[in-house]
mmCIF file of C-alpha atoms in Angstrom:
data_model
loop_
_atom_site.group_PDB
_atom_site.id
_atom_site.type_symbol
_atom_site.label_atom_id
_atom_site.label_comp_id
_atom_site.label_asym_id
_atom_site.label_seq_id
_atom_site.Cartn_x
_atom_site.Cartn_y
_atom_site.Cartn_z
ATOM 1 C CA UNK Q 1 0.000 0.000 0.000
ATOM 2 C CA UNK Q 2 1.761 3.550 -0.803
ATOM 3 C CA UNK Q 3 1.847 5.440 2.489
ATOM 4 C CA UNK Q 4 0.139 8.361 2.053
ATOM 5 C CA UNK Q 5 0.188 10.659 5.344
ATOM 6 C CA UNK Q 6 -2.239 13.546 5.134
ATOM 7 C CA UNK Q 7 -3.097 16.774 8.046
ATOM 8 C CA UNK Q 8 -5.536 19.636 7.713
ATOM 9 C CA UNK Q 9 -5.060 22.951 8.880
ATOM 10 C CA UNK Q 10 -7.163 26.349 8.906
ATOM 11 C CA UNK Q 11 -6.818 29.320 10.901
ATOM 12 C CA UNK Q 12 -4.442 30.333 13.059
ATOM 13 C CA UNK Q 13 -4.182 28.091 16.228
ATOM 14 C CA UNK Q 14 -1.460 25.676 14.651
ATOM 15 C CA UNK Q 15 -0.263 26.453 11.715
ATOM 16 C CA UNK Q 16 3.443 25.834 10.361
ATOM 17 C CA UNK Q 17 4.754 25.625 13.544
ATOM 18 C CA UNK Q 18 2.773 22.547 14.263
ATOM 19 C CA UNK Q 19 2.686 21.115 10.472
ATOM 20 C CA UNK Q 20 6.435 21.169 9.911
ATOM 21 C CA UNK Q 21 7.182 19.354 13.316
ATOM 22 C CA UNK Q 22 4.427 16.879 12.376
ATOM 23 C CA UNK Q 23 6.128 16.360 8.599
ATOM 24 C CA UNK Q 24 9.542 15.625 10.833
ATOM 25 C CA UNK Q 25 8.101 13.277 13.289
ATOM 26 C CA UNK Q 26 6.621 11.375 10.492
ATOM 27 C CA UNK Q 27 9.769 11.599 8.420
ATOM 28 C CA UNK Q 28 11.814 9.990 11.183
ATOM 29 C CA UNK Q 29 9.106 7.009 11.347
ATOM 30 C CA UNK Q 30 8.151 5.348 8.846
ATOM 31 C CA UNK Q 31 10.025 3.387 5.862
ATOM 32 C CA UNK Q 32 10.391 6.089 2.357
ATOM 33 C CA UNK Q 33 8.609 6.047 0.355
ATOM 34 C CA UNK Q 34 5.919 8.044 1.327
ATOM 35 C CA UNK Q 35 4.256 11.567 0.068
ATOM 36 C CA UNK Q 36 2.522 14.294 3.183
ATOM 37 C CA UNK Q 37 0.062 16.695 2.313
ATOM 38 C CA UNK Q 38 -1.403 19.069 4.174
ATOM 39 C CA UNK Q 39 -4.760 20.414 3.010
ATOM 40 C CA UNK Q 40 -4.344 24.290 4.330
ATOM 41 C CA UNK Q 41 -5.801 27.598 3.546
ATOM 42 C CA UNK Q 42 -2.234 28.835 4.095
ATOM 43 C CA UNK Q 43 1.426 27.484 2.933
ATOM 44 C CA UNK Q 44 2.983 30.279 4.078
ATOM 45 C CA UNK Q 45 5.951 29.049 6.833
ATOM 46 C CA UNK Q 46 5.400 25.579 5.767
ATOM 47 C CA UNK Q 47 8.609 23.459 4.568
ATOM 48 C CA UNK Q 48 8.926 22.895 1.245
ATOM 49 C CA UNK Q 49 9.388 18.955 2.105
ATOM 50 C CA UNK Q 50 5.067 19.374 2.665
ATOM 51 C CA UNK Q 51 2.918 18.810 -0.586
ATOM 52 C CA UNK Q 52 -0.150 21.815 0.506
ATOM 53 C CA UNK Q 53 -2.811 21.635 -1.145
ATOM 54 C CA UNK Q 54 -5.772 23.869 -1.044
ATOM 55 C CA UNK Q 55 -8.663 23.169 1.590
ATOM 56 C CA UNK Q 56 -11.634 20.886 -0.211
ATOM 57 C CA UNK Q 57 -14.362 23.125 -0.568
ATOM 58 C CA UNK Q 58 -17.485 22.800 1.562
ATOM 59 C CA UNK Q 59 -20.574 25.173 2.081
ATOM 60 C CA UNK Q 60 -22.384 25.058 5.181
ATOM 61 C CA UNK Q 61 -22.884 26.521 8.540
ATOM 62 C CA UNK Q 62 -20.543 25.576 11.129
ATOM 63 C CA UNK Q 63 -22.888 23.897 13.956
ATOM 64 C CA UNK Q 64 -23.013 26.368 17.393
ATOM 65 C CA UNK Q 65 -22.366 24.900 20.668
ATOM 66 C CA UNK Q 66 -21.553 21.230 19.656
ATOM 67 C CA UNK Q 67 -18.439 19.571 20.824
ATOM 68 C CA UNK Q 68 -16.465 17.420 17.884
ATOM 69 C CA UNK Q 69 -13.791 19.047 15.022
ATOM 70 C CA UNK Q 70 -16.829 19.166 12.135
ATOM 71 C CA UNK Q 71 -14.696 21.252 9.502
ATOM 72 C CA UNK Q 72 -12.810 17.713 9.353
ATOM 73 C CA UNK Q 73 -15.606 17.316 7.418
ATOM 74 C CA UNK Q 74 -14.237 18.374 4.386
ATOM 75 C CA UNK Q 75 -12.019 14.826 4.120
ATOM 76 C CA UNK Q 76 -14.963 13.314 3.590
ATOM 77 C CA UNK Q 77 -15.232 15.127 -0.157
ATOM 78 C CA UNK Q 78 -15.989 12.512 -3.540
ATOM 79 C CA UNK Q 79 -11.614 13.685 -4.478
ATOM 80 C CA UNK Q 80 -9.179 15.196 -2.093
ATOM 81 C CA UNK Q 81 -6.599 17.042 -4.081
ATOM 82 C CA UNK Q 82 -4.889 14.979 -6.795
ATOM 83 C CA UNK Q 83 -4.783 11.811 -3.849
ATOM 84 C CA UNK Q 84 -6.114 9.002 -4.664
ATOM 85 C CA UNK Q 85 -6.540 5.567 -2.487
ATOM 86 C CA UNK Q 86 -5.978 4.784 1.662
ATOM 87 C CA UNK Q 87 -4.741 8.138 3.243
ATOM 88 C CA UNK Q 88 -3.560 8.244 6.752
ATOM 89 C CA UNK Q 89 -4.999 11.214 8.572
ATOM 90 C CA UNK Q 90 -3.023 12.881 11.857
ATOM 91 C CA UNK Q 91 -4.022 15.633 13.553
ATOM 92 C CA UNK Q 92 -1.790 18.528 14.081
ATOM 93 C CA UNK Q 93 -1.280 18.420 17.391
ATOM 94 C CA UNK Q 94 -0.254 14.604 18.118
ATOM 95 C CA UNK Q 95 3.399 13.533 19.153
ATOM 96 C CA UNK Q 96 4.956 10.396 16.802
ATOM 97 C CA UNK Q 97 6.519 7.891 19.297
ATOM 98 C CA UNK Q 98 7.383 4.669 16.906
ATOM 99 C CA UNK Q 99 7.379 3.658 13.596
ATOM 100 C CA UNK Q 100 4.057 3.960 11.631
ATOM 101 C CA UNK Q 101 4.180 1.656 9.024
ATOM 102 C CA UNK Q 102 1.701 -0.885 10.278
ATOM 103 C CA UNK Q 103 -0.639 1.847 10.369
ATOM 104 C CA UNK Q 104 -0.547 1.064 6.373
ATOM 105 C CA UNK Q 105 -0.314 -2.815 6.239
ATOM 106 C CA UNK Q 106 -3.192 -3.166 9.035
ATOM 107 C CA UNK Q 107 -6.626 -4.630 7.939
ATOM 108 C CA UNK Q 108 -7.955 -4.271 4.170
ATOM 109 C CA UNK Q 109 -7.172 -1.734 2.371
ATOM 110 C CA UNK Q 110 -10.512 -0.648 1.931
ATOM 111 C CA UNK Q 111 -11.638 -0.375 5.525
ATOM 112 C CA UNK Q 112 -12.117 2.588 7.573
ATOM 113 C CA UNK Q 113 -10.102 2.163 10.330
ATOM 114 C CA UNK Q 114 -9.516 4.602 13.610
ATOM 115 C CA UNK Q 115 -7.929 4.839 16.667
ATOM 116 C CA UNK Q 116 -10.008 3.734 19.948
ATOM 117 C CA UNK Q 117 -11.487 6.221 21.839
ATOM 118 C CA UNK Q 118 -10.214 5.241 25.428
ATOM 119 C CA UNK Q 119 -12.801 8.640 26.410
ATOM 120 C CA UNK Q 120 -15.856 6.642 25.931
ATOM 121 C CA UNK Q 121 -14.661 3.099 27.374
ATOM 122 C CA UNK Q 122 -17.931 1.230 27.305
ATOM 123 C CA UNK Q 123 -18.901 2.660 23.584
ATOM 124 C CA UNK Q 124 -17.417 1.331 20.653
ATOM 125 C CA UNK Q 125 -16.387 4.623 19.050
ATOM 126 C CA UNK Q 126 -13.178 5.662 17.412
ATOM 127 C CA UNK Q 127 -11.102 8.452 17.540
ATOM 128 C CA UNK Q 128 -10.559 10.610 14.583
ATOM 129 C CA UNK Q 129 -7.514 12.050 15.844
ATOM 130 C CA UNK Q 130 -5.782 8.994 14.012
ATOM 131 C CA UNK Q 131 -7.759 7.108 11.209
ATOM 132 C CA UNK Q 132 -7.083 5.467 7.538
ATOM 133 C CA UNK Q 133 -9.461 5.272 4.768
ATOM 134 C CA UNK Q 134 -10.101 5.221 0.873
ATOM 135 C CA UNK Q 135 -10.618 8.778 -0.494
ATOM 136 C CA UNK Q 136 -14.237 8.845 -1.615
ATOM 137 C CA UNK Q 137 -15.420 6.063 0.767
ATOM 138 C CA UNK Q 138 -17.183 8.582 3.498
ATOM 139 C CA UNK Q 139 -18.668 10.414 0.499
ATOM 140 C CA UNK Q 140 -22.041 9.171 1.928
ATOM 141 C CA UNK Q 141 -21.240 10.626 5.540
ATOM 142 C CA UNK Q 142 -20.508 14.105 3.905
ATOM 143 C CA UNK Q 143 -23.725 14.522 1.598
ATOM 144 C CA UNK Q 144 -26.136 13.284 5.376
ATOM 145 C CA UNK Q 145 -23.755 15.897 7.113
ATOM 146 C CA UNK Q 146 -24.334 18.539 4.685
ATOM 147 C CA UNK Q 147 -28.322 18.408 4.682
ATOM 148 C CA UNK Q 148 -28.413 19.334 7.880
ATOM 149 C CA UNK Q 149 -25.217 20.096 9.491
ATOM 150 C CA UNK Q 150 -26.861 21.241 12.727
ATOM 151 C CA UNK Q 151 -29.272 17.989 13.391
ATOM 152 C CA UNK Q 152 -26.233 15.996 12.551
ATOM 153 C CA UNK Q 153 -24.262 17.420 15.167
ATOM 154 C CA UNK Q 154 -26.671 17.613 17.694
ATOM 155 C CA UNK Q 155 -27.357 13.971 17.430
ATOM 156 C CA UNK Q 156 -24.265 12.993 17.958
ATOM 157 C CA UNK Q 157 -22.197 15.467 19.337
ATOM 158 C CA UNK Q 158 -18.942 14.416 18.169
ATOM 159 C CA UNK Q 159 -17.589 14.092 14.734
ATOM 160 C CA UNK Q 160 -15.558 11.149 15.423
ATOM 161 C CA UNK Q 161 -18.915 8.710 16.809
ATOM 162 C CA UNK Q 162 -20.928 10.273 12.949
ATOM 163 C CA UNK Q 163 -17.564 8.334 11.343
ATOM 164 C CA UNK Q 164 -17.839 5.272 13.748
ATOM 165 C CA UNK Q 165 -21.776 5.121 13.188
ATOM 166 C CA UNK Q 166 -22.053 5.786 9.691
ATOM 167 C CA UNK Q 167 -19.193 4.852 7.584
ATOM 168 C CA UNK Q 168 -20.130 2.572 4.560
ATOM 169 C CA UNK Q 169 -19.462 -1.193 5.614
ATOM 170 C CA UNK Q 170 -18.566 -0.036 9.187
ATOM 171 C CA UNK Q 171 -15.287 0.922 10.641
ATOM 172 C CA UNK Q 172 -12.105 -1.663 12.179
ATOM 173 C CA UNK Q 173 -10.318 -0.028 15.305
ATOM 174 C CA UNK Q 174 -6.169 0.249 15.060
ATOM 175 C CA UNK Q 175 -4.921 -2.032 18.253
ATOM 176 C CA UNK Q 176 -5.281 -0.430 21.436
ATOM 177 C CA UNK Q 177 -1.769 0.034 22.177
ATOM 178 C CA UNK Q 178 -0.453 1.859 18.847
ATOM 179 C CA UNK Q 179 -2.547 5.045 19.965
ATOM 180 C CA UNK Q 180 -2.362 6.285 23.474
ATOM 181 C CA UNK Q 181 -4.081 9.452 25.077
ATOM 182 C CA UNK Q 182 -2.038 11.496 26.999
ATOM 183 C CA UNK Q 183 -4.489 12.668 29.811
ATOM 184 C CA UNK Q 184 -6.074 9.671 30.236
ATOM 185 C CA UNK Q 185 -3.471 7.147 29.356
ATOM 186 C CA UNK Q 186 0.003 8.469 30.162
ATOM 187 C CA UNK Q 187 -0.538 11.071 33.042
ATOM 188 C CA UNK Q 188 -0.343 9.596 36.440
ATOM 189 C CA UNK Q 189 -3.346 10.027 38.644
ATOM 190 C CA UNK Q 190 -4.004 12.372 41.486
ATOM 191 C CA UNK Q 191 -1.916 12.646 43.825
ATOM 192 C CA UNK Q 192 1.103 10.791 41.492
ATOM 193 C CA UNK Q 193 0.757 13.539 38.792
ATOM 194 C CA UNK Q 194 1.869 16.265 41.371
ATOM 195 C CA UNK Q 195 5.476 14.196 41.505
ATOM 196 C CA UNK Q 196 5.922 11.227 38.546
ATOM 197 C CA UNK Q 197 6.808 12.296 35.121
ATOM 198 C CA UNK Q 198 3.947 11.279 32.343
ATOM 199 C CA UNK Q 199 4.514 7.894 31.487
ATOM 200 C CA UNK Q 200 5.015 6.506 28.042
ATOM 201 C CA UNK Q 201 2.741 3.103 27.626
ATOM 202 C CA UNK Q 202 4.761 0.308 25.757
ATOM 203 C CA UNK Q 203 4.310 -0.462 21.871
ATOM 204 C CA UNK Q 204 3.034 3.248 21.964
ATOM 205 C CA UNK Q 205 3.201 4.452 18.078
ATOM 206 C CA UNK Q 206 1.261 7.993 18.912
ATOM 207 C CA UNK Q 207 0.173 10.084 22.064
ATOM 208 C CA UNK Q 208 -2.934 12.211 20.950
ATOM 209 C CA UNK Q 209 -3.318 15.117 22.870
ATOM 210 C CA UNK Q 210 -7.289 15.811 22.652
ATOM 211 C CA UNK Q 211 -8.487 18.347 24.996
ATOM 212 C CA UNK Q 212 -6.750 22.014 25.047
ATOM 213 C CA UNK Q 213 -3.724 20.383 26.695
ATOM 214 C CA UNK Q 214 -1.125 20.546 23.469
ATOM 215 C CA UNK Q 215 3.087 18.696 23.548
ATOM 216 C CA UNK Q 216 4.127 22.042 24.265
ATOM 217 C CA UNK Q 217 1.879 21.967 27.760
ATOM 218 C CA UNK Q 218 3.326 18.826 28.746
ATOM 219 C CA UNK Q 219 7.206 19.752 27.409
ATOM 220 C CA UNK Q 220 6.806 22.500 29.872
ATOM 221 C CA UNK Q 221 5.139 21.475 32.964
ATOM 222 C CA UNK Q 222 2.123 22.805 34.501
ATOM 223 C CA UNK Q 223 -1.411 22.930 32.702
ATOM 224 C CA UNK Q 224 -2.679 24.644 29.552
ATOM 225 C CA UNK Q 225 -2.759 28.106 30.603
ATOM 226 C CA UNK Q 226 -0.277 28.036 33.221
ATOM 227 C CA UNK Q 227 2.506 26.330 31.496
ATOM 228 C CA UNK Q 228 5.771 26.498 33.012
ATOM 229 C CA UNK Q 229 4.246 26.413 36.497
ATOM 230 C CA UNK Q 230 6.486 24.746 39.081
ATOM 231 C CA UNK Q 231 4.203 22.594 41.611
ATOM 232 C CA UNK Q 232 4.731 25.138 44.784
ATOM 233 C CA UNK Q 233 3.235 27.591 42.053
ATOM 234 C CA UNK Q 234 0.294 24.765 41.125
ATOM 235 C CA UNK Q 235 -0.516 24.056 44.875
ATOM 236 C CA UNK Q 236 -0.314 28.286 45.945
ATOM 237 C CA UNK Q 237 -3.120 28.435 42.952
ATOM 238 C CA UNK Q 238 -5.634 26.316 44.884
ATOM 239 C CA UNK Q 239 -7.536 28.487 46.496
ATOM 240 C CA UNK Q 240 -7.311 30.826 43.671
ATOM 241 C CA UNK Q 241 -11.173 31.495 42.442
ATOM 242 C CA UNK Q 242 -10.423 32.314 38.962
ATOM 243 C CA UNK Q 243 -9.419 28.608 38.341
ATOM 244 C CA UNK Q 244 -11.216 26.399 36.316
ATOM 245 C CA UNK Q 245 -13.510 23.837 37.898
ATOM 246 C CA UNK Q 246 -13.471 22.679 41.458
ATOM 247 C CA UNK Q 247 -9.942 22.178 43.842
ATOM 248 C CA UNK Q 248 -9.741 18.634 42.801
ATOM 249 C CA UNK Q 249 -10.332 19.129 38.873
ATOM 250 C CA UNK Q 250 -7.528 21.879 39.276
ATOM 251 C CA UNK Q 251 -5.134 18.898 41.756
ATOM 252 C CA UNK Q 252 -5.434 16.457 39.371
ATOM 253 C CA UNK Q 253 -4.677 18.646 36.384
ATOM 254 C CA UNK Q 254 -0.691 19.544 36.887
ATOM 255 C CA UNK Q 255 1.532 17.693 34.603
ATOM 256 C CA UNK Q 256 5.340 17.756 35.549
ATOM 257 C CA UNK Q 257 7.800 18.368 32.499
ATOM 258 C CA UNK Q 258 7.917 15.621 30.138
ATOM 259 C CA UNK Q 259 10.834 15.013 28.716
ATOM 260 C CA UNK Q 260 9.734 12.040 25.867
ATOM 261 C CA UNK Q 261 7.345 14.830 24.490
ATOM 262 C CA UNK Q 262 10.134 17.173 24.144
ATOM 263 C CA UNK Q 263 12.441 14.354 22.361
ATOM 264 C CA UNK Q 264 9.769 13.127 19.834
ATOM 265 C CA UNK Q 265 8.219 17.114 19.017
ATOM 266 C CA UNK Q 266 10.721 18.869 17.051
ATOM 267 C CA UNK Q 267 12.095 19.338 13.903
#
């Protein structure tokens, strides 16, 4: 199968910052050949090593107040750029921790296949943060999503569970291991996290980093928002009232500096 590796980015919150670092991550793991395109409504800052390609054209209201990344949407167009066959979508903001080429000689070519959601343990949903599948096939998914973006998203809330619902002759799951998610699956628990370095799980291939917590959060210790916060700084926030959440949400969310983040996210 030719190992296509492909990333979407619009606006400003990543950007070529976070695409070139994911190109180089990618670069370092997996067996040439292999082509990267980024679908982008900018290629300015981006390496020149990065095939960008415009964004696939959709029109439709974003849905208000629902949870799930529905501009993804656009993958799901009849032709993405001049690609054709399996792609291997990976979000911007993921960290590459072993070699990815079973991610391309897993299951049939023309499955769907995702990462497991380890969110949502007793429903069988994937995660879209890492999935394969045959430009074209979700073709179906996009023409129910654009009739009614709103009532789509409504129903069910996430992006990722439309995909795992819906795609045409259902969806496989990647093994549990390859994928790992950092808050839930590499952070120790409360009260560990306040002095244990995030773990790395064995036969980990990728750390997703859903949430608002990003690599550079974790690279620098604290919390998204108060990055670079030592833990005498954490703990002296406690009774702070302009926290988020209650004393225990705030406890449980300190991360001390991890260094296998900062190894595996950079150029």
């Amino acid at each position: 199968m030719k190992k296509q590796i492909i990333c979407i980015n619009w606006g400003t919150r990543y950007g070529p910052r976070f695409i070139n670092r994911l190109y180089a991550m990618v670069a370092r793991n997996i067996t040439p050949p292999f082509s990267f395109t980024c679908f982008t409504d900018s290629d300015q800052g981006v390496r020149p090593e990065v095939d960008c390609q415009p964004l696939p054209p959709l029109d439709f209201t974003m849905p208000k107040n629902t949870k799930g990344k529905w501009p993804k949407a656009r993958l799901w167009s009849k032709t993405l750029g001049t690609l054709t066959g399996p792609v291997l979508f990976l979000d911007l903001d993921l960290v590459i921790t072993g070699n990815l080429d079973e991610f391309f000689s897993y299951g049939d070519p023309d499955q769907v296949i995702l990462a497991r959601n380890p969110a949502k343990p007793f429903e069988r949903v994937g995660q879209t943060s890492v999935f394969r599948f045959p430009v074209g096939k979700l073709y179906p998914l996009q023409e129910r999503f654009l009739a009614d973006p709103q009532a789509v998203a409504d129903e069910y809330r996430y992006e990722q569970r439309f995909v795992t619902r819906n795609a045409p002759g259902g969806v496989e799951l990647f093994p549990h291991r390859w994928v790992q998610h950092f808050r839930y699956q590499c952070m120790p628990t409360f009260p560990l996290n306040l002095a244990l370095e995030p773990r790395l799980p064995a036969g980990a291939k990728i750390v997703i980093f859903p949430g608002g917590v990003l690599p550079e959060h974790a690279i620098r210790g604290g919390w998204a928002g108060r990055e670079g916060w030592g833990l005498g700084q954490h703990l002296r926030g406690v009774t702070d009232r302009h926290h988020d959440g209650s004393r225990w949400r705030y406890l449980r969310h300190y991360i001390k500096p991890t260094k296998w983040v900062e190894d595996a996210w950079r150029e």
